[in-house]
mmCIF file of C-alpha atoms in Angstrom:
data_model
loop_
_atom_site.group_PDB
_atom_site.id
_atom_site.type_symbol
_atom_site.label_atom_id
_atom_site.label_comp_id
_atom_site.label_asym_id
_atom_site.label_seq_id
_atom_site.Cartn_x
_atom_site.Cartn_y
_atom_site.Cartn_z
ATOM 1 C CA UNK A 1 0.045 -0.127 -0.085
ATOM 2 C CA UNK A 2 2.402 2.776 -1.367
ATOM 3 C CA UNK A 3 2.284 6.521 -0.760
ATOM 4 C CA UNK A 4 5.205 6.792 -3.358
ATOM 5 C CA UNK A 5 3.047 7.373 -6.392
ATOM 6 C CA UNK A 6 0.388 10.084 -7.057
ATOM 7 C CA UNK A 7 -3.356 9.105 -7.313
ATOM 8 C CA UNK A 8 -2.780 8.590 -10.986
ATOM 9 C CA UNK A 9 0.038 6.359 -10.537
ATOM 10 C CA UNK A 10 2.032 8.171 -13.110
ATOM 11 C CA UNK A 11 4.685 9.474 -11.024
ATOM 12 C CA UNK A 12 6.187 10.566 -7.700
ATOM 13 C CA UNK A 13 3.934 12.375 -5.320
ATOM 14 C CA UNK A 14 5.103 15.413 -3.553
ATOM 15 C CA UNK A 15 7.763 14.549 -1.146
ATOM 16 C CA UNK A 16 6.582 16.713 1.695
ATOM 17 C CA UNK A 17 6.102 15.253 5.246
ATOM 18 C CA UNK A 18 2.398 15.290 4.458
ATOM 19 C CA UNK A 19 2.823 13.350 1.225
ATOM 20 C CA UNK A 20 4.849 10.902 3.164
ATOM 21 C CA UNK A 21 2.520 10.089 5.694
ATOM 22 C CA UNK A 22 1.275 6.478 5.957
ATOM 23 C CA UNK A 23 4.503 5.090 4.571
ATOM 24 C CA UNK A 24 6.002 2.132 6.139
ATOM 25 C CA UNK A 25 4.609 -0.695 8.445
ATOM 26 C CA UNK A 26 2.993 -0.262 11.688
ATOM 27 C CA UNK A 27 5.262 -1.302 14.434
ATOM 28 C CA UNK A 28 3.763 -4.141 16.473
ATOM 29 C CA UNK A 29 0.539 -4.032 14.052
ATOM 30 C CA UNK A 30 1.226 -7.792 13.238
ATOM 31 C CA UNK A 31 0.635 -8.633 17.010
ATOM 32 C CA UNK A 32 -1.829 -6.024 17.896
ATOM 33 C CA UNK A 33 -4.901 -8.108 17.065
ATOM 34 C CA UNK A 34 -4.043 -10.918 14.949
ATOM 35 C CA UNK A 35 -1.434 -13.385 14.384
ATOM 36 C CA UNK A 36 1.120 -12.651 11.734
ATOM 37 C CA UNK A 37 0.496 -14.596 8.568
ATOM 38 C CA UNK A 38 1.739 -14.682 5.148
ATOM 39 C CA UNK A 39 -1.230 -13.379 3.616
ATOM 40 C CA UNK A 40 -1.781 -10.458 5.963
ATOM 41 C CA UNK A 41 -1.140 -7.181 4.158
ATOM 42 C CA UNK A 42 1.178 -4.586 5.367
ATOM 43 C CA UNK A 43 -0.554 -1.730 7.467
ATOM 44 C CA UNK A 44 0.789 1.837 6.938
ATOM 45 C CA UNK A 45 1.973 3.743 9.935
ATOM 46 C CA UNK A 46 -0.143 6.663 11.042
ATOM 47 C CA UNK A 47 1.816 9.930 10.795
ATOM 48 C CA UNK A 48 0.235 11.459 13.952
ATOM 49 C CA UNK A 49 -0.212 10.434 17.734
ATOM 50 C CA UNK A 50 -3.924 10.929 17.308
ATOM 51 C CA UNK A 51 -3.866 8.628 14.416
ATOM 52 C CA UNK A 52 -1.755 6.099 15.919
ATOM 53 C CA UNK A 53 -4.356 6.060 18.867
ATOM 54 C CA UNK A 54 -7.027 5.822 16.596
ATOM 55 C CA UNK A 55 -5.813 2.714 14.813
ATOM 56 C CA UNK A 56 -4.800 1.112 18.207
ATOM 57 C CA UNK A 57 -8.467 1.634 19.605
ATOM 58 C CA UNK A 58 -9.803 0.036 16.426
ATOM 59 C CA UNK A 59 -7.519 -2.990 16.994
ATOM 60 C CA UNK A 60 -8.276 -3.089 20.693
ATOM 61 C CA UNK A 61 -12.253 -3.324 20.315
ATOM 62 C CA UNK A 62 -13.013 -3.648 16.459
ATOM 63 C CA UNK A 63 -16.510 -4.691 17.501
ATOM 64 C CA UNK A 64 -17.052 -1.045 18.435
ATOM 65 C CA UNK A 65 -15.306 0.343 15.389
ATOM 66 C CA UNK A 66 -17.119 2.478 12.645
ATOM 67 C CA UNK A 67 -15.377 2.341 9.199
ATOM 68 C CA UNK A 68 -16.782 5.275 7.174
ATOM 69 C CA UNK A 69 -16.016 5.882 3.424
ATOM 70 C CA UNK A 70 -16.599 8.412 0.516
ATOM 71 C CA UNK A 71 -17.557 6.780 -2.467
ATOM 72 C CA UNK A 72 -16.312 8.699 -5.614
ATOM 73 C CA UNK A 73 -12.653 8.783 -5.596
ATOM 74 C CA UNK A 74 -12.342 6.607 -2.373
ATOM 75 C CA UNK A 75 -14.113 3.405 -3.359
ATOM 76 C CA UNK A 76 -14.543 4.104 -7.043
ATOM 77 C CA UNK A 77 -12.195 5.762 -9.410
ATOM 78 C CA UNK A 78 -12.901 9.125 -10.636
ATOM 79 C CA UNK A 79 -14.230 9.081 -14.347
ATOM 80 C CA UNK A 80 -15.309 11.849 -16.648
ATOM 81 C CA UNK A 81 -18.770 10.802 -16.557
ATOM 82 C CA UNK A 82 -20.139 10.176 -13.140
ATOM 83 C CA UNK A 83 -22.759 8.044 -14.482
ATOM 84 C CA UNK A 84 -20.184 5.366 -15.272
ATOM 85 C CA UNK A 85 -18.508 5.502 -12.022
ATOM 86 C CA UNK A 86 -18.315 2.063 -10.328
ATOM 87 C CA UNK A 87 -16.589 0.783 -7.222
ATOM 88 C CA UNK A 88 -13.010 -0.547 -7.522
ATOM 89 C CA UNK A 89 -13.373 -4.305 -8.855
ATOM 90 C CA UNK A 90 -11.981 -5.501 -5.324
ATOM 91 C CA UNK A 91 -13.731 -3.077 -3.193
ATOM 92 C CA UNK A 92 -16.831 -5.287 -2.358
ATOM 93 C CA UNK A 93 -14.563 -8.269 -1.427
ATOM 94 C CA UNK A 94 -12.441 -6.010 0.842
ATOM 95 C CA UNK A 95 -15.518 -4.686 2.389
ATOM 96 C CA UNK A 96 -17.059 -8.013 2.861
ATOM 97 C CA UNK A 97 -13.907 -9.321 4.561
ATOM 98 C CA UNK A 98 -13.923 -6.362 7.000
ATOM 99 C CA UNK A 99 -17.634 -5.770 7.724
ATOM 100 C CA UNK A 100 -18.342 -8.679 10.000
ATOM 101 C CA UNK A 101 -15.318 -7.753 12.195
ATOM 102 C CA UNK A 102 -16.402 -4.149 13.058
ATOM 103 C CA UNK A 103 -19.457 -2.481 14.282
ATOM 104 C CA UNK A 104 -20.599 -0.786 11.129
ATOM 105 C CA UNK A 105 -19.534 0.209 7.582
ATOM 106 C CA UNK A 106 -21.077 3.542 6.451
ATOM 107 C CA UNK A 107 -20.598 4.844 2.824
ATOM 108 C CA UNK A 108 -21.197 8.737 3.067
ATOM 109 C CA UNK A 109 -21.489 10.423 -0.282
ATOM 110 C CA UNK A 110 -23.189 13.263 -2.148
ATOM 111 C CA UNK A 111 -24.952 10.970 -4.437
ATOM 112 C CA UNK A 112 -28.364 9.706 -4.159
ATOM 113 C CA UNK A 113 -28.157 6.926 -1.802
ATOM 114 C CA UNK A 114 -29.890 4.407 -4.455
ATOM 115 C CA UNK A 115 -27.251 5.523 -7.081
ATOM 116 C CA UNK A 116 -24.347 4.745 -4.649
ATOM 117 C CA UNK A 117 -25.799 1.396 -3.681
ATOM 118 C CA UNK A 118 -26.124 0.478 -7.519
ATOM 119 C CA UNK A 119 -22.807 1.749 -8.488
ATOM 120 C CA UNK A 120 -21.125 -0.095 -5.499
ATOM 121 C CA UNK A 121 -22.896 -3.190 -5.927
ATOM 122 C CA UNK A 122 -23.978 -3.296 -2.144
ATOM 123 C CA UNK A 123 -27.418 -4.657 -2.337
ATOM 124 C CA UNK A 124 -28.185 -8.424 -1.107
ATOM 125 C CA UNK A 125 -24.377 -9.050 -0.271
ATOM 126 C CA UNK A 126 -23.827 -11.701 2.430
ATOM 127 C CA UNK A 127 -21.597 -10.063 4.918
ATOM 128 C CA UNK A 128 -22.608 -6.584 4.314
ATOM 129 C CA UNK A 129 -25.680 -6.749 6.498
ATOM 130 C CA UNK A 130 -24.263 -3.895 8.708
ATOM 131 C CA UNK A 131 -23.712 -1.637 5.783
ATOM 132 C CA UNK A 132 -25.494 1.719 5.643
ATOM 133 C CA UNK A 133 -25.281 4.385 2.814
ATOM 134 C CA UNK A 134 -25.878 7.866 3.757
ATOM 135 C CA UNK A 135 -26.533 9.773 0.474
ATOM 136 C CA UNK A 136 -26.852 13.389 -0.135
ATOM 137 C CA UNK A 137 -24.611 14.273 2.755
ATOM 138 C CA UNK A 138 -26.693 12.234 4.958
ATOM 139 C CA UNK A 139 -30.261 13.554 3.936
ATOM 140 C CA UNK A 140 -31.067 9.954 2.722
ATOM 141 C CA UNK A 141 -30.191 6.650 4.390
ATOM 142 C CA UNK A 142 -30.159 3.200 2.693
ATOM 143 C CA UNK A 143 -29.978 0.204 5.166
ATOM 144 C CA UNK A 144 -28.603 -3.082 3.949
ATOM 145 C CA UNK A 145 -30.879 -4.923 6.387
ATOM 146 C CA UNK A 146 -34.182 -3.396 4.908
ATOM 147 C CA UNK A 147 -33.034 -2.610 1.393
ATOM 148 C CA UNK A 148 -35.072 0.812 1.816
ATOM 149 C CA UNK A 149 -34.292 4.360 1.328
ATOM 150 C CA UNK A 150 -35.583 6.881 3.790
ATOM 151 C CA UNK A 151 -35.343 10.754 3.110
ATOM 152 C CA UNK A 152 -37.173 14.135 3.856
ATOM 153 C CA UNK A 153 -39.001 15.880 1.305
ATOM 154 C CA UNK A 154 -36.783 17.779 -1.410
ATOM 155 C CA UNK A 155 -35.798 21.315 -0.973
ATOM 156 C CA UNK A 156 -37.988 23.620 -3.166
ATOM 157 C CA UNK A 157 -34.791 25.637 -4.212
ATOM 158 C CA UNK A 158 -33.348 22.725 -6.287
ATOM 159 C CA UNK A 159 -36.078 22.905 -8.741
ATOM 160 C CA UNK A 160 -35.781 26.673 -9.152
ATOM 161 C CA UNK A 161 -31.891 26.265 -9.823
ATOM 162 C CA UNK A 162 -32.689 23.263 -12.020
ATOM 163 C CA UNK A 163 -34.673 25.426 -14.197
ATOM 164 C CA UNK A 164 -32.105 28.530 -14.582
ATOM 165 C CA UNK A 165 -28.923 26.617 -15.025
ATOM 166 C CA UNK A 166 -29.219 25.964 -18.817
ATOM 167 C CA UNK A 167 -29.129 29.767 -19.548
ATOM 168 C CA UNK A 168 -26.339 30.305 -17.095
ATOM 169 C CA UNK A 169 -24.281 27.383 -18.516
ATOM 170 C CA UNK A 170 -24.806 27.864 -22.313
ATOM 171 C CA UNK A 171 -21.436 27.812 -24.018
ATOM 172 C CA UNK A 172 -19.554 26.794 -21.076
ATOM 173 C CA UNK A 173 -18.646 23.181 -22.021
ATOM 174 C CA UNK A 174 -19.827 22.100 -18.809
ATOM 175 C CA UNK A 175 -22.106 19.022 -17.855
ATOM 176 C CA UNK A 176 -24.957 19.008 -15.293
ATOM 177 C CA UNK A 177 -25.482 15.817 -13.046
ATOM 178 C CA UNK A 178 -29.148 15.973 -11.707
ATOM 179 C CA UNK A 179 -28.994 14.278 -8.442
ATOM 180 C CA UNK A 180 -32.596 14.880 -7.471
ATOM 181 C CA UNK A 181 -32.102 16.635 -4.412
ATOM 182 C CA UNK A 182 -28.980 18.610 -5.635
ATOM 183 C CA UNK A 183 -27.477 19.423 -9.076
ATOM 184 C CA UNK A 184 -23.856 19.363 -9.758
ATOM 185 C CA UNK A 185 -22.093 21.261 -12.554
ATOM 186 C CA UNK A 186 -19.052 19.419 -13.924
ATOM 187 C CA UNK A 187 -16.241 21.200 -15.523
ATOM 188 C CA UNK A 188 -13.822 18.194 -16.293
ATOM 189 C CA UNK A 189 -15.128 18.179 -19.955
ATOM 190 C CA UNK A 190 -14.495 21.728 -20.710
ATOM 191 C CA UNK A 191 -11.808 22.952 -22.910
ATOM 192 C CA UNK A 192 -9.938 24.273 -19.939
ATOM 193 C CA UNK A 193 -11.582 22.631 -16.894
ATOM 194 C CA UNK A 194 -10.055 24.733 -14.299
ATOM 195 C CA UNK A 195 -10.767 27.963 -15.785
ATOM 196 C CA UNK A 196 -14.469 26.995 -16.404
ATOM 197 C CA UNK A 197 -14.458 25.801 -12.616
ATOM 198 C CA UNK A 198 -13.106 29.246 -11.469
ATOM 199 C CA UNK A 199 -15.313 31.322 -13.901
ATOM 200 C CA UNK A 200 -18.552 29.650 -12.949
ATOM 201 C CA UNK A 201 -17.953 29.526 -9.084
ATOM 202 C CA UNK A 202 -19.131 33.144 -8.410
ATOM 203 C CA UNK A 203 -22.150 33.075 -10.546
ATOM 204 C CA UNK A 204 -23.199 29.555 -9.290
ATOM 205 C CA UNK A 205 -22.822 30.953 -5.677
ATOM 206 C CA UNK A 206 -25.269 33.843 -6.357
ATOM 207 C CA UNK A 207 -27.624 31.422 -7.993
ATOM 208 C CA UNK A 208 -27.576 29.294 -5.161
ATOM 209 C CA UNK A 209 -28.066 31.808 -2.434
ATOM 210 C CA UNK A 210 -30.960 33.397 -4.145
ATOM 211 C CA UNK A 211 -32.823 30.004 -3.854
ATOM 212 C CA UNK A 212 -31.551 29.183 -0.331
ATOM 213 C CA UNK A 213 -28.884 26.617 -1.408
ATOM 214 C CA UNK A 214 -25.324 26.625 -0.988
ATOM 215 C CA UNK A 215 -22.298 25.534 -3.340
ATOM 216 C CA UNK A 216 -20.085 22.596 -2.354
ATOM 217 C CA UNK A 217 -16.934 22.733 -4.530
ATOM 218 C CA UNK A 218 -15.010 19.428 -5.485
ATOM 219 C CA UNK A 219 -12.751 17.885 -7.925
ATOM 220 C CA UNK A 220 -13.725 19.837 -11.208
ATOM 221 C CA UNK A 221 -17.430 20.019 -9.825
ATOM 222 C CA UNK A 222 -19.621 22.710 -8.253
ATOM 223 C CA UNK A 223 -22.796 21.311 -6.488
ATOM 224 C CA UNK A 224 -25.748 23.187 -5.554
ATOM 225 C CA UNK A 225 -27.513 21.706 -2.726
ATOM 226 C CA UNK A 226 -29.600 22.413 0.518
ATOM 227 C CA UNK A 227 -27.708 23.694 3.647
ATOM 228 C CA UNK A 228 -27.795 22.056 7.014
ATOM 229 C CA UNK A 229 -26.367 18.697 6.174
ATOM 230 C CA UNK A 230 -22.521 17.663 5.204
ATOM 231 C CA UNK A 231 -20.484 14.617 5.754
ATOM 232 C CA UNK A 232 -19.446 15.753 9.141
ATOM 233 C CA UNK A 233 -22.827 16.100 10.328
ATOM 234 C CA UNK A 234 -23.884 12.532 8.975
ATOM 235 C CA UNK A 235 -20.714 10.868 10.460
ATOM 236 C CA UNK A 236 -21.126 12.502 13.845
ATOM 237 C CA UNK A 237 -24.812 11.509 14.104
ATOM 238 C CA UNK A 238 -24.392 7.974 12.840
ATOM 239 C CA UNK A 239 -21.322 7.491 15.200
ATOM 240 C CA UNK A 240 -23.487 8.590 18.140
ATOM 241 C CA UNK A 241 -26.312 6.489 17.027
ATOM 242 C CA UNK A 242 -24.232 3.202 16.963
ATOM 243 C CA UNK A 243 -22.154 4.101 20.099
ATOM 244 C CA UNK A 244 -18.937 4.031 18.136
ATOM 245 C CA UNK A 245 -15.679 3.373 20.085
ATOM 246 C CA UNK A 246 -13.489 4.400 17.407
ATOM 247 C CA UNK A 247 -13.934 5.926 13.912
ATOM 248 C CA UNK A 248 -11.934 5.591 10.770
ATOM 249 C CA UNK A 249 -12.934 8.080 7.902
ATOM 250 C CA UNK A 250 -11.397 7.840 4.293
ATOM 251 C CA UNK A 251 -12.051 10.360 1.734
ATOM 252 C CA UNK A 252 -10.462 12.392 -1.253
ATOM 253 C CA UNK A 253 -12.312 15.585 -1.892
ATOM 254 C CA UNK A 254 -13.188 19.016 -0.321
ATOM 255 C CA UNK A 255 -16.468 17.588 0.510
ATOM 256 C CA UNK A 256 -14.716 15.231 3.027
ATOM 257 C CA UNK A 257 -13.294 18.047 4.997
ATOM 258 C CA UNK A 258 -16.330 18.241 7.227
ATOM 259 C CA UNK A 259 -15.937 14.642 8.003
ATOM 260 C CA UNK A 260 -12.166 15.194 9.007
ATOM 261 C CA UNK A 261 -13.312 18.001 11.426
ATOM 262 C CA UNK A 262 -16.057 15.644 12.827
ATOM 263 C CA UNK A 263 -13.261 13.001 13.623
ATOM 264 C CA UNK A 264 -11.069 15.681 15.160
ATOM 265 C CA UNK A 265 -14.368 16.614 17.335
ATOM 266 C CA UNK A 266 -14.922 13.000 18.301
ATOM 267 C CA UNK A 267 -11.225 12.772 19.252
ATOM 268 C CA UNK A 268 -11.428 15.562 21.544
ATOM 269 C CA UNK A 269 -14.417 14.123 23.510
ATOM 270 C CA UNK A 270 -12.912 10.639 23.894
ATOM 271 C CA UNK A 271 -13.567 8.612 20.695
ATOM 272 C CA UNK A 272 -10.439 7.901 18.789
ATOM 273 C CA UNK A 273 -10.082 8.423 15.078
ATOM 274 C CA UNK A 274 -8.124 7.691 12.061
ATOM 275 C CA UNK A 275 -8.077 10.044 9.178
ATOM 276 C CA UNK A 276 -7.318 8.226 5.743
ATOM 277 C CA UNK A 277 -6.773 10.165 2.414
ATOM 278 C CA UNK A 278 -7.473 8.462 -1.010
ATOM 279 C CA UNK A 279 -4.605 10.547 -2.523
ATOM 280 C CA UNK A 280 -5.185 12.997 -5.288
ATOM 281 C CA UNK A 281 -2.909 15.391 -6.936
ATOM 282 C CA UNK A 282 -5.981 17.494 -7.556
ATOM 283 C CA UNK A 283 -6.832 18.184 -3.855
ATOM 284 C CA UNK A 284 -4.087 18.588 -1.295
ATOM 285 C CA UNK A 285 -6.074 19.672 1.643
ATOM 286 C CA UNK A 286 -7.197 16.108 2.798
ATOM 287 C CA UNK A 287 -3.553 14.947 2.339
ATOM 288 C CA UNK A 288 -2.186 17.736 4.498
ATOM 289 C CA UNK A 289 -4.561 16.645 7.191
ATOM 290 C CA UNK A 290 -4.668 12.882 7.049
ATOM 291 C CA UNK A 291 -3.080 10.446 9.390
ATOM 292 C CA UNK A 292 -2.578 7.976 6.419
ATOM 293 C CA UNK A 293 -2.387 8.534 2.768
ATOM 294 C CA UNK A 294 -2.944 5.877 0.444
ATOM 295 C CA UNK A 295 -2.892 5.525 -3.515
ATOM 296 C CA UNK A 296 -6.424 6.355 -4.549
ATOM 297 C CA UNK A 297 -9.109 3.553 -4.393
ATOM 298 C CA UNK A 298 -6.641 0.768 -5.002
ATOM 299 C CA UNK A 299 -4.860 2.000 -1.875
ATOM 300 C CA UNK A 300 -8.055 2.139 -0.004
ATOM 301 C CA UNK A 301 -8.832 -1.472 -0.913
ATOM 302 C CA UNK A 302 -5.407 -2.603 0.079
ATOM 303 C CA UNK A 303 -6.058 -0.804 3.534
ATOM 304 C CA UNK A 304 -9.308 -2.564 4.162
ATOM 305 C CA UNK A 305 -7.923 -5.836 3.391
ATOM 306 C CA UNK A 306 -4.927 -5.255 5.637
ATOM 307 C CA UNK A 307 -7.101 -4.193 8.502
ATOM 308 C CA UNK A 308 -9.238 -7.354 7.915
ATOM 309 C CA UNK A 309 -6.230 -9.449 8.037
ATOM 310 C CA UNK A 310 -4.820 -7.866 11.124
ATOM 311 C CA UNK A 311 -8.059 -8.008 13.163
ATOM 312 C CA UNK A 312 -8.081 -11.812 12.478
#
């Protein structure tokens, strides 16, 4: 599970201390919770004392550990067309190996819950009975046990924004993803994706504000959505609901920063946590705050398998 490459795997990542986080094996990890076996994957060493405490707590009482993960860029590679995003081919097997050994696994995503369930292949999978998908930043919830999605009524501002976007975006080369409870403007297909992103940020913010929404920036995407829910709120509420004794959160994008802050807050109140970054050359903020940096979804899968191996 290397942090030596960038998320694209095309060359060396930044050699700063933050970029080197997570390199090397965890001293004593092979004896922390499970016998050392030839099949056990190498665990990265958390770069911070708080991260080391979080991993130690996970091993000490895995039955109370919450494993929470973003979907796009973390469990699934980023692709130009979000409709085609699918979980890494080995992600489901890694989750199945780990899920029975921990309290719960939560996928926290800005996508509609049912879309993440479909794209992740999470439905009707033996071993994933404790999985929940918190979609639309926690506004929707899919529970593997029931297979049902629960959600509040949509915000009226989304319909208003949806109607005005075509005129605002004409000629920009962008693409709109309709998420039902939110709309996302993707600039990755534009002639100059970064320039389009910067040019649209202010007008889309004005549009969102007029209709009682907020703008959530991401990796070449600007999402207009209702306020009041974010991945941090979703993570904190679910951790309290299940009485989590430790929390691991893995993400890759700016929308994951509130979840990072939620883990920091949980740490201050006595719940150890581990922050994992699915490394990206496009977003450095998470990498700089993470306890462990892995090489994109492939690295996340390796980490999940290593955790399952070492818990035993």
